[in-house]
GROMACS .gro file of C-alpha atoms in nm:
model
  238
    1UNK     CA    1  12.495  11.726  12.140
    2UNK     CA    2  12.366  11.388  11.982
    3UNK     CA    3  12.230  11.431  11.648
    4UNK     CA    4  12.031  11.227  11.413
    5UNK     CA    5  11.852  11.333  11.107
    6UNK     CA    6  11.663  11.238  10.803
    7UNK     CA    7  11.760  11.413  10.484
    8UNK     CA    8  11.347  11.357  10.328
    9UNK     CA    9  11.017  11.477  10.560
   10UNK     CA   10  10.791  11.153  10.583
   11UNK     CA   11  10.539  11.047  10.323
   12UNK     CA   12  10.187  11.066  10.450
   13UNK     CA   13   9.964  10.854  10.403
   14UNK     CA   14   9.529  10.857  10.448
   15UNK     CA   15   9.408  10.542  10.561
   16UNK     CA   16   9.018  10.545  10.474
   17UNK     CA   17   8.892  10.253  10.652
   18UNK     CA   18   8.541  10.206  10.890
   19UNK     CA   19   8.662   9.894  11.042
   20UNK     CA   20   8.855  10.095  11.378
   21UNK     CA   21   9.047   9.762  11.446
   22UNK     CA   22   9.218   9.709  11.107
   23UNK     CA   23   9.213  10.063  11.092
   24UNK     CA   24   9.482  10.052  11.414
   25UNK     CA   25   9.650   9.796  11.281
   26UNK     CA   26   9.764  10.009  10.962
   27UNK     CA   27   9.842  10.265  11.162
   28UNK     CA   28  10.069  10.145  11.400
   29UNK     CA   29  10.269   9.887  11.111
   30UNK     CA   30  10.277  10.215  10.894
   31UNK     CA   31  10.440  10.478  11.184
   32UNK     CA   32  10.673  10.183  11.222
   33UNK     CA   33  10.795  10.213  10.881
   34UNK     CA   34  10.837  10.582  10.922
   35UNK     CA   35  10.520  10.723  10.731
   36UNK     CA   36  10.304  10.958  10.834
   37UNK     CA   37   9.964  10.846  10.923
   38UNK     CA   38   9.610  11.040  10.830
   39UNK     CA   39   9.260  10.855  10.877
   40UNK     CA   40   8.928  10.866  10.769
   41UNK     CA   41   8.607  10.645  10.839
   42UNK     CA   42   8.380  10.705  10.514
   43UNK     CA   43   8.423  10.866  10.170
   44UNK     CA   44   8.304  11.195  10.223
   45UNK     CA   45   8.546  11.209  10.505
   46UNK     CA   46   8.836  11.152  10.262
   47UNK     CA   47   8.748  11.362  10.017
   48UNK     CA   48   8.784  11.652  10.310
   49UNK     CA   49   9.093  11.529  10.404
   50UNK     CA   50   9.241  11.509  10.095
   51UNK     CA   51   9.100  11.899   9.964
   52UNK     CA   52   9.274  12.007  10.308
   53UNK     CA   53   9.569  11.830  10.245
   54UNK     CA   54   9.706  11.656   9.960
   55UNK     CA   55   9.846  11.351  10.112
   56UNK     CA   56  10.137  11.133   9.889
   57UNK     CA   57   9.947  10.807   9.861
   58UNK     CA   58   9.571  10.676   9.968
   59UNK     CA   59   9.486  10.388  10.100
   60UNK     CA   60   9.125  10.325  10.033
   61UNK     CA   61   8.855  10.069  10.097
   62UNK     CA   62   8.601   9.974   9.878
   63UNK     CA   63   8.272   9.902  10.113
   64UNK     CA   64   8.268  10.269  10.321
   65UNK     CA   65   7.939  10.424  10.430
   66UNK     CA   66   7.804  10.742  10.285
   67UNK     CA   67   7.989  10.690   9.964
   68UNK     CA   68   8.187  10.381   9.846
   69UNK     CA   69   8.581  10.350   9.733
   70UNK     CA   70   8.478  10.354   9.402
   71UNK     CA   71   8.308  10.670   9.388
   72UNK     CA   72   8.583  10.867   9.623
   73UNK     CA   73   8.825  10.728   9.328
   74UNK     CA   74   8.620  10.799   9.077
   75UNK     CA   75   8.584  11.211   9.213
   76UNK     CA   76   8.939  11.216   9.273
   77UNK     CA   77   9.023  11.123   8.963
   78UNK     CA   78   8.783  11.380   8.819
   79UNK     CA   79   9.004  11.675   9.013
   80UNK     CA   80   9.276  11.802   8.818
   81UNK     CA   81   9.517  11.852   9.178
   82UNK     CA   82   9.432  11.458   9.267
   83UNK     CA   83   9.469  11.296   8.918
   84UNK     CA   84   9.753  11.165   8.966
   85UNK     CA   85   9.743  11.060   9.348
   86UNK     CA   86   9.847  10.713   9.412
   87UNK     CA   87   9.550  10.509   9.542
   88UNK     CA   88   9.569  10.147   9.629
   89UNK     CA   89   9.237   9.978   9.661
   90UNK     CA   90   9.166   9.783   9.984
   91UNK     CA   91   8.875   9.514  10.004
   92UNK     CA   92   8.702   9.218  10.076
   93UNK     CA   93   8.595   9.152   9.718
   94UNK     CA   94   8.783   8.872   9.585
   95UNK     CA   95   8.616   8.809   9.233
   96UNK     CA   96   8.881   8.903   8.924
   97UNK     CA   97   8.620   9.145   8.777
   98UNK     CA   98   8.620   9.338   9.107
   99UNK     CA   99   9.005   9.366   9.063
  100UNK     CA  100   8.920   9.509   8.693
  101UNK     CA  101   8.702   9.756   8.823
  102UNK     CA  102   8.878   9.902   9.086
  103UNK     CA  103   9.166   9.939   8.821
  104UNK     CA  104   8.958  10.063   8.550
  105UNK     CA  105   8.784  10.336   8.780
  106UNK     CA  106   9.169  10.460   8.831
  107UNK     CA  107   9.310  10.296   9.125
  108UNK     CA  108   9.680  10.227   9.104
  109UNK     CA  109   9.657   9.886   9.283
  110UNK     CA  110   9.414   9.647   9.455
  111UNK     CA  111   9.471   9.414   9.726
  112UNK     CA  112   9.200   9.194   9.895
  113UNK     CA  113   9.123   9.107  10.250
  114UNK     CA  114   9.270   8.970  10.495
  115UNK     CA  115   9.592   9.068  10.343
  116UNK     CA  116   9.998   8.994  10.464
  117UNK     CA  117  10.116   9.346  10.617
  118UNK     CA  118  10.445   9.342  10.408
  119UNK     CA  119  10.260   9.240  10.091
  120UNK     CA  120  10.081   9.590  10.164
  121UNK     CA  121  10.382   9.778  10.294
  122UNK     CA  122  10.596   9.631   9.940
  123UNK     CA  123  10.309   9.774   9.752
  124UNK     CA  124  10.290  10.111   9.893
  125UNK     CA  125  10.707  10.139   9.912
  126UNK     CA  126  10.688  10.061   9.562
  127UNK     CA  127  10.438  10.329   9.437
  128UNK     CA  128  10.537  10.573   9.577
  129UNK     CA  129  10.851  10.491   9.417
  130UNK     CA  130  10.746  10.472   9.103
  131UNK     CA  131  10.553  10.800   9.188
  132UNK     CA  132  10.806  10.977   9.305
  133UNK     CA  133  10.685  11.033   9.666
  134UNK     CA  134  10.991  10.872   9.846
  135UNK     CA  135  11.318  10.875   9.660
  136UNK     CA  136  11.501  10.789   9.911
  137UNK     CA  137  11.441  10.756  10.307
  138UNK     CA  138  11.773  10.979  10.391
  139UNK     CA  139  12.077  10.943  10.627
  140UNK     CA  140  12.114  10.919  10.949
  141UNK     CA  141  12.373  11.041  11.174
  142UNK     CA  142  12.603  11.006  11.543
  143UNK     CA  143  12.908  11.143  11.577
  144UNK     CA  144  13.126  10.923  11.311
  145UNK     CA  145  12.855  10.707  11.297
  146UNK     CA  146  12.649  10.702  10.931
  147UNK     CA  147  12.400  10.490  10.812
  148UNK     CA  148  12.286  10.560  10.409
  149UNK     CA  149  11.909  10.402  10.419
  150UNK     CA  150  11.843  10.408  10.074
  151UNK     CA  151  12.201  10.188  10.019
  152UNK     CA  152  12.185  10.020  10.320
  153UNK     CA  153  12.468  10.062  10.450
  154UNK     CA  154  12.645  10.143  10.764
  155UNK     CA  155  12.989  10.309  10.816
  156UNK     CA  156  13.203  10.432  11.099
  157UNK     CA  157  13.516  10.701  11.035
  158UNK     CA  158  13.433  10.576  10.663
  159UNK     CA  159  13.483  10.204  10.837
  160UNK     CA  160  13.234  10.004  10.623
  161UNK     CA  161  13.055   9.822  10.886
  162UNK     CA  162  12.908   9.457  10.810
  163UNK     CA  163  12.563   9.421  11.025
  164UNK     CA  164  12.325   9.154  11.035
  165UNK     CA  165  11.955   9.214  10.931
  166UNK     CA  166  11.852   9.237  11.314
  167UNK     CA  167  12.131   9.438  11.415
  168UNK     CA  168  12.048   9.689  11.141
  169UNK     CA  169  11.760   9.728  11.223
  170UNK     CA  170  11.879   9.835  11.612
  171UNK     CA  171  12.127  10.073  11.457
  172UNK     CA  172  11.875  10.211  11.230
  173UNK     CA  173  11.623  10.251  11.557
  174UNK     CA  174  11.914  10.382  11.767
  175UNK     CA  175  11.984  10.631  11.550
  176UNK     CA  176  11.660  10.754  11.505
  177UNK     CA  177  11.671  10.852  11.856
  178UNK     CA  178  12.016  10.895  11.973
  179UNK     CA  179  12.082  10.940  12.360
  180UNK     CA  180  11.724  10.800  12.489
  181UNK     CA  181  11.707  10.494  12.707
  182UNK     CA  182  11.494  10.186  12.555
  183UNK     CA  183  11.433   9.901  12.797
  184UNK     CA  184  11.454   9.586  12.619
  185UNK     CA  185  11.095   9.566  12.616
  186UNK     CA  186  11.085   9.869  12.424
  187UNK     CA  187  11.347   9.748  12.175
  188UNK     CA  188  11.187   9.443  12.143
  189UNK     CA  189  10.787   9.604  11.995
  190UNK     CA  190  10.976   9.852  11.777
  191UNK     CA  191  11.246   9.601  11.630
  192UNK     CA  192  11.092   9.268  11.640
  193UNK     CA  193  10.701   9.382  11.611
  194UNK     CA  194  10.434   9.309  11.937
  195UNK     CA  195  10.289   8.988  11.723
  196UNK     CA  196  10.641   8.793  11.764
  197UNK     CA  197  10.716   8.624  12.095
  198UNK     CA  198  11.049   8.677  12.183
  199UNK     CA  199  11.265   8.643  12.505
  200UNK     CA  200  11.385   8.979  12.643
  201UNK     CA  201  11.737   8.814  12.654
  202UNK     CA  202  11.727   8.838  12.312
  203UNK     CA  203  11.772   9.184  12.272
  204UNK     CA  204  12.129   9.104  12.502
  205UNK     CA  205  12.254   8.923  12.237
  206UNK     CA  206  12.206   9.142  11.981
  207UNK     CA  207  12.360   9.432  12.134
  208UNK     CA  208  12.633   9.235  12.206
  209UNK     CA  209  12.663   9.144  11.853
  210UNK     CA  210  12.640   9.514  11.711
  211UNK     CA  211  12.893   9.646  11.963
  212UNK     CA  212  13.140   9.415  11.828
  213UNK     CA  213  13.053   9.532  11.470
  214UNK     CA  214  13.046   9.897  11.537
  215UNK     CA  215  13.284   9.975  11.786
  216UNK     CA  216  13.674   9.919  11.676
  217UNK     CA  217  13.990   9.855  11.900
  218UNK     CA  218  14.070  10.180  12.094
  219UNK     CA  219  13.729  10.317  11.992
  220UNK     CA  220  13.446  10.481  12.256
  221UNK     CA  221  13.159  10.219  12.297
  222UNK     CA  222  12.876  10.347  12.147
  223UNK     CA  223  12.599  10.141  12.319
  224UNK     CA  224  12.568  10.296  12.640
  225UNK     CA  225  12.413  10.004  12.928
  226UNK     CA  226  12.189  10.200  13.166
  227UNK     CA  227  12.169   9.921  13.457
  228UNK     CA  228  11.804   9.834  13.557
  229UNK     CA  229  11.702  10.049  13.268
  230UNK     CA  230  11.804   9.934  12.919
  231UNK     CA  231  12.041  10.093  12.621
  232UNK     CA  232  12.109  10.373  12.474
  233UNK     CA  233  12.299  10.529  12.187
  234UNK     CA  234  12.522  10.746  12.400
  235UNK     CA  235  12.845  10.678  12.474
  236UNK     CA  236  12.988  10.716  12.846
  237UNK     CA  237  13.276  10.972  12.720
  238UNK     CA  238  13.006  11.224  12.586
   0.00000   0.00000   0.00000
């Protein structure tokens, strides 16, 4: 049976945001990084969430109805079980006194809108770092196929394996969800991202490329072709 498995359960994450398209986009960018995704639309909404469920890092805005980002920081900070919760504040606010206050009232960080997604996704990696809420993202495994996540890097039959940054990131999808069939549109929104325009082609090339970096002389191909369908990470001999 194919097998793939992460060695750490997924850091959650509660979005508090009112604004239900920005609020989409953070979801779906954040489930593509592998966290796990909570929401609320005001403060007094978090603050439920949070006494129901601890969650490893918030991400809160500042303008909220019913009670602002300031005050839900401020009251978590007050609790003795949320003191130490990472919270990164999200606004519009742009003056450096705004930055200051936010800080001051105990957030851990403070980024303004409109904001680059990896500049937020760097930030949040690296708190809950420093936090202790992801040491490490795990290892994942097919057959004599192993990539380390945290090292980044990729081995076969303890065959280091030398794969560009796109293939990786088709190896590391693959293995996240061994013997399924992805068309190449499929591949192309969870490896590339929906805002890039790229030719399905593309993905051809690609998997061309990681087949000849995964799969030795005399060794089963890996990448199984699934005409009219797409690929999958199932070879034909299993």
């Amino acid at each position: 049976m194919a097998e793939a498995y992460a060695t750490l359960a997924k850091p959650t994450i509660l979005v508090v945001e009112d604004e239900a398209p920005l609020l989409t986009l953070l979801r779906y960018n954040l489930e593509k990084q592998g966290f796990r995704v909570e929401e609320a639309a005001d403060g007094q909404e978090a603050l439920l969430r949070v006494a129901e469920a601890r969650p490893d890092l918030v991400l809160l805005d500042w303008m909220l109805p019913a009670l602002s980002g300031i005050e839900v920081c401020r009251q978590l900070r007050r609790r003795p079980n949320t003191r130490d919760l990472p919270i990164i504040m999200v606004t519009a606010r742009t003056e450096d006194q705004d930055a200051v206050r936010a800080l001051d009232t105990g957030a851990d960080d403070y980024i303004a809108k409109p904001f680059a997604m990896e500049a937020l996704l760097a930030r949040i990696r690296a708190l809950l770092r420093r936090s202790g809420g992801v040491a490490a993202k795990g290892t994942l495994t097919y057959r004599d196929l192993t990539m380390d996540q945290d090292a980044h890097r990729v081995s076969r039959s303890g065959r280091a394996l030398h794969l560009g940054p796109t293939e990786y990131r088709l190896m590391e999808f693959f293995l996240s969800h061994p013997g399924r069939v992805f068309t190449r549109e499929q591949l192309l929104d969870a490896v590339w991202g929906r805002d890039i325009h790229v030719e399905p082609r593309t993905v051809d090339v690609h998997i061309r490329r990681l087949r000849k970096a995964i799969n030795a002389e005399h060794e089963p191909d890996l990448i199984r072709t699934v005409r009219s369908a797409g690929y999958a990470l199932d070879s034909e001999d299993h």
